[in-house]
PDB file of C-alpha atoms in Angstrom:
ATOM      1  CA  MET A   1      -5.420 107.651  98.345  1.00 88.00           C
ATOM      2  CA  GLU A   2      -4.931 104.667  95.921  1.00 90.00           C
ATOM      3  CA  GLN A   3      -3.154 107.104  93.582  1.00 90.00           C
ATOM      4  CA  ALA A   4      -0.718 108.320  96.080  1.00 90.00           C
ATOM      5  CA  GLU A   5       0.050 104.781  97.450  1.00 90.00           C
ATOM      6  CA  GLN A   6       0.802 103.818  93.845  1.00 90.00           C
ATOM      7  CA  LEU A   7       3.034 106.726  93.254  1.00 92.00           C
ATOM      8  CA  ARG A   8       4.879 106.435  96.468  1.00 89.00           C
ATOM      9  CA  GLY A   9       5.094 102.732  96.222  1.00 87.00           C
ATOM     10  CA  GLY A  10       7.345 102.824  93.040  1.00 81.00           C
ATOM     11  CA  SER A  11       5.544 103.987  89.910  1.00 86.00           C
ATOM     12  CA  ASP A  12       6.901 107.634  90.361  1.00 91.00           C
ATOM     13  CA  PRO A  13       8.089 108.543  93.880  1.00 91.00           C
ATOM     14  CA  ASP A  14       9.605 111.940  92.352  1.00 92.00           C
ATOM     15  CA  LYS A  15       6.347 112.822  91.390  1.00 93.00           C
ATOM     16  CA  TYR A  16       4.734 112.157  94.683  1.00 93.00           C
ATOM     17  CA  MET A  17       7.357 114.167  96.405  1.00 91.00           C
ATOM     18  CA  LEU A  18       6.594 116.989  93.890  1.00 92.00           C
ATOM     19  CA  LEU A  19       2.821 116.698  94.470  1.00 93.00           C
ATOM     20  CA  ALA A  20       3.228 116.778  98.242  1.00 92.00           C
ATOM     21  CA  ARG A  21       5.322 119.970  98.018  1.00 93.00           C
ATOM     22  CA  GLU A  22       2.819 121.731  96.072  1.00 95.00           C
ATOM     23  CA  THR A  23       0.139 120.739  98.439  1.00 95.00           C
ATOM     24  CA  MET A  24       2.251 122.250 101.240  1.00 95.00           C
ATOM     25  CA  LYS A  25       2.982 125.356  99.150  1.00 97.00           C
ATOM     26  CA  LYS A  26      -1.017 126.025  98.659  1.00 98.00           C
ATOM     27  CA  HIS A  27      -1.362 125.351 102.399  1.00 97.00           C
ATOM     28  CA  VAL A  28       1.016 127.969 103.456  1.00 98.00           C
ATOM     29  CA  GLN A  29      -0.453 130.290 100.817  1.00 98.00           C
ATOM     30  CA  LEU A  30      -3.690 130.087 102.390  1.00 98.00           C
ATOM     31  CA  MET A  31      -2.410 130.414 105.789  1.00 98.00           C
ATOM     32  CA  LEU A  32      -0.726 133.715 104.785  1.00 98.00           C
ATOM     33  CA  GLN A  33      -4.021 134.949 103.708  1.00 98.00           C
ATOM     34  CA  LEU A  34      -5.374 134.077 106.915  1.00 98.00           C
ATOM     35  CA  GLN A  35      -2.631 136.202 108.498  1.00 98.00           C
ATOM     36  CA  ALA A  36      -3.285 138.995 106.194  1.00 98.00           C
ATOM     37  CA  ARG A  37      -6.955 138.998 107.409  1.00 98.00           C
ATOM     38  CA  GLY A  38      -5.888 139.438 110.988  1.00 97.00           C
ATOM     39  CA  ALA A  39      -6.075 135.759 112.273  1.00 97.00           C
ATOM     40  CA  VAL A  40      -3.532 134.474 114.741  1.00 96.00           C
ATOM     41  CA  THR A  41      -1.602 132.337 112.491  1.00 97.00           C
ATOM     42  CA  PHE A  42       1.486 130.114 113.273  1.00 95.00           C
ATOM     43  CA  GLU A  43       3.258 126.878 112.504  1.00 93.00           C
ATOM     44  CA  TYR A  44       3.027 124.187 114.986  1.00 86.00           C
ATOM     45  CA  GLY A  45       6.497 122.958 113.976  1.00 80.00           C
ATOM     46  CA  ASN A  46       6.195 120.191 111.359  1.00 83.00           C
ATOM     47  CA  ASN A  47       8.612 122.053 108.960  1.00 86.00           C
ATOM     48  CA  LEU A  48       5.573 123.084 106.832  1.00 92.00           C
ATOM     49  CA  ARG A  49       6.964 126.574 106.123  1.00 94.00           C
ATOM     50  CA  LYS A  50      10.405 125.269 104.972  1.00 91.00           C
ATOM     51  CA  GLN A  51       8.969 122.864 102.547  1.00 91.00           C
ATOM     52  CA  ALA A  52       6.651 125.693 101.122  1.00 95.00           C
ATOM     53  CA  TYR A  53       9.574 128.119 101.055  1.00 95.00           C
ATOM     54  CA  ASP A  54      11.571 125.489  99.042  1.00 93.00           C
ATOM     55  CA  ALA A  55       8.590 125.116  96.749  1.00 94.00           C
ATOM     56  CA  GLY A  56       8.698 128.826  96.093  1.00 95.00           C
ATOM     57  CA  VAL A  57       6.705 130.563  98.813  1.00 97.00           C
ATOM     58  CA  GLU A  58       9.295 133.304  99.431  1.00 97.00           C
ATOM     59  CA  ASP A  59       7.514 134.858 102.405  1.00 97.00           C
ATOM     60  CA  ALA A  60       6.605 131.615 104.120  1.00 97.00           C
ATOM     61  CA  PHE A  61       8.524 132.569 107.150  1.00 95.00           C
ATOM     62  CA  LYS A  62       6.313 135.648 107.831  1.00 97.00           C
ATOM     63  CA  ILE A  63       4.234 133.055 109.431  1.00 96.00           C
ATOM     64  CA  PRO A  64       5.782 132.683 113.079  1.00 94.00           C
ATOM     65  CA  GLY A  65       6.694 129.155 114.621  1.00 92.00           C
ATOM     66  CA  GLN A  66       4.849 128.352 117.823  1.00 90.00           C
ATOM     67  CA  MET A  67       7.700 129.273 119.893  1.00 90.00           C
ATOM     68  CA  GLU A  68       6.755 132.961 119.921  1.00 86.00           C
ATOM     69  CA  TYR A  69       4.026 131.527 122.185  1.00 89.00           C
ATOM     70  CA  MET A  70       5.774 128.954 124.014  1.00 91.00           C
ATOM     71  CA  ARG A  71       9.152 130.218 124.946  1.00 93.00           C
ATOM     72  CA  PRO A  72       7.858 132.099 127.994  1.00 93.00           C
ATOM     73  CA  LEU A  73       7.363 128.621 129.410  1.00 94.00           C
ATOM     74  CA  PHE A  74      10.674 127.199 128.218  1.00 94.00           C
ATOM     75  CA  GLU A  75      12.436 130.096 129.815  1.00 94.00           C
ATOM     76  CA  GLU A  76      11.439 128.577 133.240  1.00 93.00           C
ATOM     77  CA  GLY A  77      12.112 125.146 132.481  1.00 94.00           C
ATOM     78  CA  ARG A  78       8.327 124.376 131.890  1.00 94.00           C
ATOM     79  CA  GLY A  79       7.120 121.499 129.322  1.00 93.00           C
ATOM     80  CA  PRO A  80       4.806 118.556 128.953  1.00 94.00           C
ATOM     81  CA  PHE A  81       5.833 116.037 131.942  1.00 97.00           C
ATOM     82  CA  ARG A  82       4.200 112.656 131.497  1.00 97.00           C
ATOM     83  CA  TRP A  83       3.474 109.591 133.560  1.00 98.00           C
ATOM     84  CA  THR A  84       1.643 106.403 133.416  1.00 98.00           C
ATOM     85  CA  SER A  85       0.375 103.457 135.714  1.00 98.00           C
ATOM     86  CA  LEU A  86       2.831 100.489 135.075  1.00 97.00           C
ATOM     87  CA  VAL A  87       0.163  98.127 136.227  1.00 97.00           C
ATOM     88  CA  GLY A  88      -2.450  99.916 134.404  1.00 97.00           C
ATOM     89  CA  ASP A  89      -4.708 101.055 137.264  1.00 97.00           C
ATOM     90  CA  PRO A  90      -6.662 104.062 136.156  1.00 97.00           C
ATOM     91  CA  ASN A  91      -7.434 104.903 139.783  1.00 97.00           C
ATOM     92  CA  ASP A  92      -3.788 105.565 140.284  1.00 98.00           C
ATOM     93  CA  ILE A  93      -3.805 108.296 137.718  1.00 98.00           C
ATOM     94  CA  TYR A  94      -6.872 109.570 139.361  1.00 97.00           C
ATOM     95  CA  LYS A  95      -5.196 109.688 142.785  1.00 98.00           C
ATOM     96  CA  LEU A  96      -2.581 111.791 141.274  1.00 98.00           C
ATOM     97  CA  ASP A  97      -4.858 114.146 139.671  1.00 97.00           C
ATOM     98  CA  ASP A  98      -6.020 114.916 143.057  1.00 97.00           C
ATOM     99  CA  VAL A  99      -2.566 115.493 144.313  1.00 97.00           C
ATOM    100  CA  LEU A 100      -1.972 118.056 141.494  1.00 97.00           C
ATOM    101  CA  ILE A 101      -4.991 119.891 142.406  1.00 96.00           C
ATOM    102  CA  THR A 102      -4.015 120.150 145.933  1.00 96.00           C
ATOM    103  CA  LEU A 103      -0.354 121.246 145.116  1.00 95.00           C
ATOM    104  CA  PHE A 104      -1.124 123.755 142.476  1.00 94.00           C
ATOM    105  CA  GLU A 105      -4.707 125.037 142.894  1.00 93.00           C
ATOM    106  CA  LYS A 106      -3.527 128.366 144.192  1.00 91.00           C
ATOM    107  CA  LYS A 107      -0.307 128.639 142.189  1.00 91.00           C
ATOM    108  CA  ASN A 108      -1.313 127.437 138.568  1.00 92.00           C
ATOM    109  CA  PRO A 109      -5.049 127.595 138.186  1.00 93.00           C
ATOM    110  CA  ARG A 110      -4.557 126.669 134.256  1.00 93.00           C
ATOM    111  CA  LEU A 111      -2.766 123.446 135.273  1.00 94.00           C
ATOM    112  CA  VAL A 112      -5.692 122.596 137.710  1.00 95.00           C
ATOM    113  CA  ARG A 113      -8.375 123.392 135.127  1.00 96.00           C
ATOM    114  CA  TRP A 114      -6.599 120.942 132.561  1.00 95.00           C
ATOM    115  CA  ILE A 115      -6.481 118.307 135.198  1.00 96.00           C
ATOM    116  CA  LYS A 116     -10.116 118.604 135.954  1.00 95.00           C
ATOM    117  CA  ASN A 117     -11.316 118.520 132.502  1.00 96.00           C
ATOM    118  CA  ALA A 118      -8.735 115.643 131.637  1.00 95.00           C
ATOM    119  CA  HIS A 119     -10.118 113.785 134.497  1.00 91.00           C
ATOM    120  CA  GLN A 120     -13.858 114.156 133.160  1.00 92.00           C
ATOM    121  CA  TYR A 121     -13.327 114.032 129.415  1.00 95.00           C
ATOM    122  CA  VAL A 122     -10.105 112.416 128.280  1.00 93.00           C
ATOM    123  CA  LYS A 123     -10.517 108.697 127.984  1.00 94.00           C
ATOM    124  CA  PHE A 124      -7.491 106.348 128.366  1.00 95.00           C
ATOM    125  CA  GLN A 125      -5.795 104.534 125.538  1.00 92.00           C
ATOM    126  CA  GLY A 126      -3.544 101.666 126.389  1.00 93.00           C
ATOM    127  CA  LEU A 127      -1.898 102.415 129.829  1.00 95.00           C
ATOM    128  CA  PRO A 128      -3.611 104.998 131.811  1.00 97.00           C
ATOM    129  CA  ALA A 129      -1.516 108.099 131.695  1.00 97.00           C
ATOM    130  CA  ARG A 130      -1.352 111.897 132.091  1.00 97.00           C
ATOM    131  CA  VAL A 131       0.551 114.688 130.814  1.00 96.00           C
ATOM    132  CA  VAL A 132       0.979 118.370 132.468  1.00 96.00           C
ATOM    133  CA  TYR A 133       3.174 121.103 132.127  1.00 95.00           C
ATOM    134  CA  LEU A 134       5.429 121.278 135.064  1.00 95.00           C
ATOM    135  CA  GLY A 135       8.657 123.384 135.367  1.00 93.00           C
ATOM    136  CA  TYR A 136      11.703 123.551 137.461  1.00 94.00           C
ATOM    137  CA  GLY A 137      11.157 122.418 141.161  1.00 94.00           C
ATOM    138  CA  GLU A 138       7.646 121.230 140.443  1.00 95.00           C
ATOM    139  CA  ARG A 139       8.672 117.955 138.815  1.00 97.00           C
ATOM    140  CA  ALA A 140      11.084 117.006 141.691  1.00 97.00           C
ATOM    141  CA  LEU A 141       8.427 118.008 144.212  1.00 96.00           C
ATOM    142  CA  PHE A 142       5.637 115.830 142.590  1.00 97.00           C
ATOM    143  CA  GLY A 143       8.071 113.030 141.946  1.00 97.00           C
ATOM    144  CA  LYS A 144       8.953 112.825 145.496  1.00 98.00           C
ATOM    145  CA  ILE A 145       5.144 112.579 146.552  1.00 98.00           C
ATOM    146  CA  VAL A 146       4.634 109.941 144.118  1.00 98.00           C
ATOM    147  CA  SER A 147       7.444 107.885 145.177  1.00 98.00           C
ATOM    148  CA  GLU A 148       6.258 108.182 148.829  1.00 98.00           C
ATOM    149  CA  MET A 149       2.744 107.089 147.687  1.00 98.00           C
ATOM    150  CA  VAL A 150       3.961 103.816 146.053  1.00 98.00           C
ATOM    151  CA  ARG A 151       6.294 103.058 148.922  1.00 98.00           C
ATOM    152  CA  LYS A 152       3.278 103.295 151.285  1.00 97.00           C
ATOM    153  CA  GLY A 153       0.984 101.346 149.072  1.00 97.00           C
ATOM    154  CA  GLU A 154      -1.335 104.227 148.304  1.00 98.00           C
ATOM    155  CA  LEU A 155      -0.954 103.492 144.661  1.00 98.00           C
ATOM    156  CA  SER A 156      -1.326 100.058 143.049  1.00 97.00           C
ATOM    157  CA  GLY A 157       2.124  99.813 141.607  1.00 98.00           C
ATOM    158  CA  PRO A 158       5.058 101.592 140.077  1.00 98.00           C
ATOM    159  CA  ILE A 159       4.707 104.697 138.034  1.00 98.00           C
ATOM    160  CA  TRP A 160       6.679 105.607 134.827  1.00 98.00           C
ATOM    161  CA  PHE A 161       7.586 109.251 134.215  1.00 98.00           C
ATOM    162  CA  GLY A 162       8.777 110.759 130.920  1.00 97.00           C
ATOM    163  CA  ARG A 163       8.472 113.906 128.782  1.00 95.00           C
ATOM    164  CA  ASP A 164       7.938 115.172 125.417  1.00 89.00           C
ATOM    165  CA  HIS A 165      10.970 116.029 123.229  1.00 84.00           C
ATOM    166  CA  LEU A 166       9.439 119.405 123.005  1.00 86.00           C
ATOM    167  CA  ASP A 167      11.086 120.584 126.207  1.00 91.00           C
ATOM    168  CA  SER A 168      13.213 123.419 127.155  1.00 91.00           C
ATOM    169  CA  GLY A 169      16.712 121.950 127.514  1.00 91.00           C
ATOM    170  CA  SER A 170      16.422 118.864 125.331  1.00 92.00           C
ATOM    171  CA  VAL A 171      16.085 120.043 121.554  1.00 90.00           C
ATOM    172  CA  ALA A 172      18.063 121.622 119.011  1.00 90.00           C
ATOM    173  CA  SER A 173      15.630 122.551 116.257  1.00 88.00           C
ATOM    174  CA  PRO A 174      15.925 125.769 114.221  1.00 88.00           C
ATOM    175  CA  PHE A 175      12.580 125.542 112.797  1.00 84.00           C
ATOM    176  CA  ARG A 176      10.500 124.745 115.968  1.00 85.00           C
ATOM    177  CA  GLU A 177      11.896 124.516 119.620  1.00 87.00           C
ATOM    178  CA  THR A 178      14.967 126.791 119.191  1.00 91.00           C
ATOM    179  CA  GLU A 179      13.749 129.120 116.395  1.00 90.00           C
ATOM    180  CA  GLY A 180      14.407 132.739 116.859  1.00 89.00           C
ATOM    181  CA  MET A 181      16.721 132.422 120.058  1.00 92.00           C
ATOM    182  CA  LEU A 182      17.313 135.615 121.556  1.00 88.00           C
ATOM    183  CA  ASP A 183      21.175 135.397 120.807  1.00 88.00           C
ATOM    184  CA  GLY A 184      20.889 133.698 117.419  1.00 89.00           C
ATOM    185  CA  SER A 185      22.018 130.255 119.015  1.00 91.00           C
ATOM    186  CA  ASP A 186      19.218 128.357 116.982  1.00 89.00           C
ATOM    187  CA  ALA A 187      21.058 125.670 115.450  1.00 87.00           C
ATOM    188  CA  ILE A 188      23.774 125.083 118.260  1.00 89.00           C
ATOM    189  CA  GLY A 189      23.473 121.198 118.822  1.00 88.00           C
ATOM    190  CA  ASP A 190      25.277 120.523 122.166  1.00 92.00           C
ATOM    191  CA  TRP A 191      22.442 121.304 124.468  1.00 93.00           C
ATOM    192  CA  PRO A 192      20.358 118.225 123.804  1.00 93.00           C
ATOM    193  CA  ILE A 193      23.724 116.247 123.862  1.00 95.00           C
ATOM    194  CA  LEU A 194      24.489 117.590 127.194  1.00 95.00           C
ATOM    195  CA  ASN A 195      20.933 116.832 128.488  1.00 96.00           C
ATOM    196  CA  TYR A 196      21.216 113.251 127.179  1.00 96.00           C
ATOM    197  CA  ALA A 197      24.558 112.712 129.072  1.00 97.00           C
ATOM    198  CA  LEU A 198      23.386 114.558 132.320  1.00 96.00           C
ATOM    199  CA  ASN A 199      20.272 112.440 132.633  1.00 97.00           C
ATOM    200  CA  THR A 200      22.412 109.335 132.126  1.00 97.00           C
ATOM    201  CA  ALA A 201      24.827 110.281 134.668  1.00 97.00           C
ATOM    202  CA  ALA A 202      21.741 111.209 137.111  1.00 98.00           C
ATOM    203  CA  GLY A 203      20.362 107.901 136.925  1.00 98.00           C
ATOM    204  CA  ALA A 204      17.497 107.617 134.485  1.00 98.00           C
ATOM    205  CA  THR A 205      15.997 104.405 133.957  1.00 98.00           C
ATOM    206  CA  TRP A 206      16.590 104.696 130.307  1.00 97.00           C
ATOM    207  CA  THR A 207      17.902 107.495 127.896  1.00 96.00           C
ATOM    208  CA  CYS A 208      17.653 108.273 124.218  1.00 93.00           C
ATOM    209  CA  PHE A 209      19.167 110.405 121.489  1.00 91.00           C
ATOM    210  CA  HIS A 210      17.605 110.847 118.217  1.00 87.00           C
ATOM    211  CA  HIS A 211      16.323 113.133 115.524  1.00 82.00           C
ATOM    212  CA  GLY A 212      13.541 114.009 113.267  1.00 68.00           C
ATOM    213  CA  GLY A 213      10.177 113.244 114.674  1.00 64.00           C
ATOM    214  CA  GLY A 214       7.266 115.750 114.961  1.00 63.00           C
ATOM    215  CA  THR A 215       9.710 118.603 114.079  1.00 64.00           C
ATOM    216  CA  GLY A 216       9.461 117.778 110.233  1.00 61.00           C
ATOM    217  CA  GLY A 217      11.998 115.020 109.333  1.00 69.00           C
ATOM    218  CA  ILE A 218      15.245 113.458 109.874  1.00 76.00           C
ATOM    219  CA  GLY A 219      18.022 116.052 109.602  1.00 80.00           C
ATOM    220  CA  TYR A 220      16.332 118.917 110.902  1.00 82.00           C
ATOM    221  CA  ALA A 221      16.541 118.473 114.622  1.00 86.00           C
ATOM    222  CA  ILE A 222      18.091 116.590 117.393  1.00 90.00           C
ATOM    223  CA  HIS A 223      16.534 115.660 120.842  1.00 91.00           C
ATOM    224  CA  ALA A 224      17.282 113.794 124.096  1.00 94.00           C
ATOM    225  CA  GLY A 225      14.673 111.801 125.979  1.00 94.00           C
ATOM    226  CA  PHE A 226      14.482 109.920 129.089  1.00 96.00           C
ATOM    227  CA  GLY A 227      12.114 107.372 131.057  1.00 97.00           C
ATOM    228  CA  MET A 228      12.055 107.084 134.824  1.00 98.00           C
ATOM    229  CA  VAL A 229      10.430 104.282 136.830  1.00 98.00           C
ATOM    230  CA  VAL A 230       9.629 105.183 140.469  1.00 98.00           C
ATOM    231  CA  ASP A 231       8.988 101.994 142.210  1.00 97.00           C
ATOM    232  CA  GLY A 232       8.961 103.201 145.934  1.00 96.00           C
ATOM    233  CA  THR A 233      12.470 102.253 146.731  1.00 97.00           C
ATOM    234  CA  GLU A 234      14.702 104.847 148.225  1.00 96.00           C
ATOM    235  CA  LEU A 235      17.319 104.400 145.354  1.00 97.00           C
ATOM    236  CA  ALA A 236      14.652 105.019 142.666  1.00 97.00           C
ATOM    237  CA  GLU A 237      13.476 108.126 144.516  1.00 98.00           C
ATOM    238  CA  GLU A 238      17.157 109.510 144.738  1.00 98.00           C
ATOM    239  CA  LYS A 239      17.712 108.876 141.172  1.00 98.00           C
ATOM    240  CA  ALA A 240      14.151 110.386 140.081  1.00 98.00           C
ATOM    241  CA  LEU A 241      14.777 113.496 142.264  1.00 98.00           C
ATOM    242  CA  ARG A 242      18.154 114.135 140.441  1.00 98.00           C
ATOM    243  CA  VAL A 243      16.694 113.566 137.081  1.00 98.00           C
ATOM    244  CA  PHE A 244      13.631 115.540 137.754  1.00 98.00           C
ATOM    245  CA  THR A 245      15.880 118.448 138.662  1.00 97.00           C
ATOM    246  CA  VAL A 246      18.769 118.406 136.149  1.00 96.00           C
ATOM    247  CA  ASP A 247      16.519 117.754 133.230  1.00 97.00           C
ATOM    248  CA  PRO A 248      14.434 120.864 133.265  1.00 96.00           C
ATOM    249  CA  GLY A 249      17.250 122.777 134.927  1.00 96.00           C
ATOM    250  CA  SER A 250      19.368 122.217 131.718  1.00 95.00           C
ATOM    251  CA  GLY A 251      16.502 124.149 130.030  1.00 95.00           C
ATOM    252  CA  VAL A 252      16.724 127.016 132.497  1.00 95.00           C
ATOM    253  CA  VAL A 253      20.554 127.167 131.988  1.00 94.00           C
ATOM    254  CA  ARG A 254      20.407 126.826 128.180  1.00 94.00           C
ATOM    255  CA  HIS A 255      17.910 129.979 128.146  1.00 93.00           C
ATOM    256  CA  VAL A 256      20.310 131.918 130.665  1.00 92.00           C
ATOM    257  CA  HIS A 257      23.158 131.383 128.223  1.00 90.00           C
ATOM    258  CA  ALA A 258      21.037 132.709 125.612  1.00 90.00           C
ATOM    259  CA  GLY A 259      20.331 135.836 127.362  1.00 88.00           C
ATOM    260  CA  TYR A 260      16.572 135.587 128.487  1.00 91.00           C
ATOM    261  CA  PRO A 261      15.854 137.686 131.620  1.00 88.00           C
ATOM    262  CA  LYS A 262      13.344 135.471 133.011  1.00 90.00           C
ATOM    263  CA  SER A 263      15.505 132.512 133.057  1.00 92.00           C
ATOM    264  CA  LEU A 264      17.911 134.525 134.873  1.00 90.00           C
ATOM    265  CA  ILE A 265      15.369 135.326 137.628  1.00 90.00           C
ATOM    266  CA  VAL A 266      14.488 131.796 137.720  1.00 92.00           C
ATOM    267  CA  ALA A 267      17.983 130.585 138.266  1.00 91.00           C
ATOM    268  CA  ARG A 268      18.670 133.411 140.848  1.00 88.00           C
ATOM    269  CA  GLU A 269      15.486 132.586 142.756  1.00 90.00           C
ATOM    270  CA  ARG A 270      15.525 128.933 142.617  1.00 89.00           C
ATOM    271  CA  GLY A 271      19.163 128.317 143.372  1.00 89.00           C
ATOM    272  CA  VAL A 272      20.083 126.795 139.699  1.00 90.00           C
ATOM    273  CA  ARG A 273      23.922 126.941 140.081  1.00 86.00           C
ATOM    274  CA  ILE A 274      25.453 128.841 137.001  1.00 87.00           C
ATOM    275  CA  PRO A 275      29.084 129.560 137.368  1.00 84.00           C
ATOM    276  CA  ILE A 276      29.273 132.469 134.997  1.00 82.00           C
ATOM    277  CA  ILE A 277      25.895 133.750 135.729  1.00 79.00           C
ATOM    278  CA  ASP A 278      27.368 137.426 136.273  1.00 78.00           C
ATOM    279  CA  ARG A 279      28.725 137.367 132.943  1.00 80.00           C
ATOM    280  CA  LEU A 280      25.638 136.009 131.381  1.00 77.00           C
ATOM    281  CA  GLU A 281      23.575 138.877 133.021  1.00 76.00           C
ATOM    282  CA  GLU A 282      25.614 141.394 131.092  1.00 78.00           C
ATOM    283  CA  LYS A 283      25.069 139.207 127.893  1.00 73.00           C
ATOM    284  CA  SER A 284      21.457 139.314 128.454  1.00 73.00           C
ATOM    285  CA  ARG A 285      21.464 143.167 128.970  1.00 74.00           C
ATOM    286  CA  ARG A 286      23.309 143.645 125.689  1.00 75.00           C
ATOM    287  CA  VAL A 287      21.314 141.044 123.777  1.00 70.00           C
ATOM    288  CA  ILE A 288      18.239 143.027 124.746  1.00 66.00           C
ATOM    289  CA  GLU A 289      19.669 146.398 123.999  1.00 73.00           C
ATOM    290  CA  GLU A 290      20.467 145.065 120.617  1.00 72.00           C
ATOM    291  CA  ALA A 291      17.185 143.597 120.051  1.00 63.00           C
ATOM    292  CA  TYR A 292      15.343 146.863 120.708  1.00 64.00           C
ATOM    293  CA  ARG A 293      17.845 148.748 118.329  1.00 70.00           C
ATOM    294  CA  GLY A 294      17.243 146.250 115.612  1.00 59.00           C
TER     295      GLY A 294
END
């Protein structure tokens, strides 16, 4: 550690970068060995494969990215939705755990299993908080219930909501969230910009637009984020319901535009308005046919 700090701090930063890439190269070579032995092997999305490829590992991208497993969630606007008690009362989080269990016990047993385990085993750090994968329609439903609970005094104070930048409509990241898009639109950067503008117009408490982060460094991705304070007022509730609808809704639309059949079904079933949906359904059919021929 001391040698690394010395190199990075000024004695030879170029050597530090070289040694770091050599480490990543070795890391990916070992991952490829695991894959060859039959292990389920994938990159979380920290740009490890790209750095190893630049260091000479030509088959680094034989390892898939995490989206091979996560994209089915994104296709229905599902991603990590977060909230915290702004007055720091853990009992408010526990009460909302019970609400989630009641709402989703029959519809989403995986979610309920997570909540029960988190309630029992996960210790709070800082403000008490929770994160759950909720999708289009579910976020607005939950948000309205929380707002009513705050208004009635059933919770100790306001609740802040947000989400990860790892979400279905808020990122352009060709080595992570948008890797391997069905229609080849991996690097199209307008969707997070639209998401940012939409959440701003819908009334989010704050919005942000940034790049870098957990996707492996500045220059490799752009993201949009938001924060929403639900304080029990009717105005805050109205804004929250808009944000909690359009934010995951933009993810559904993004994947409809890319030709994903599940997203088309979600849009039809849940009334997501997409003016050119008939043309997009035809595009989806063509994209799938070309994928199978390939």
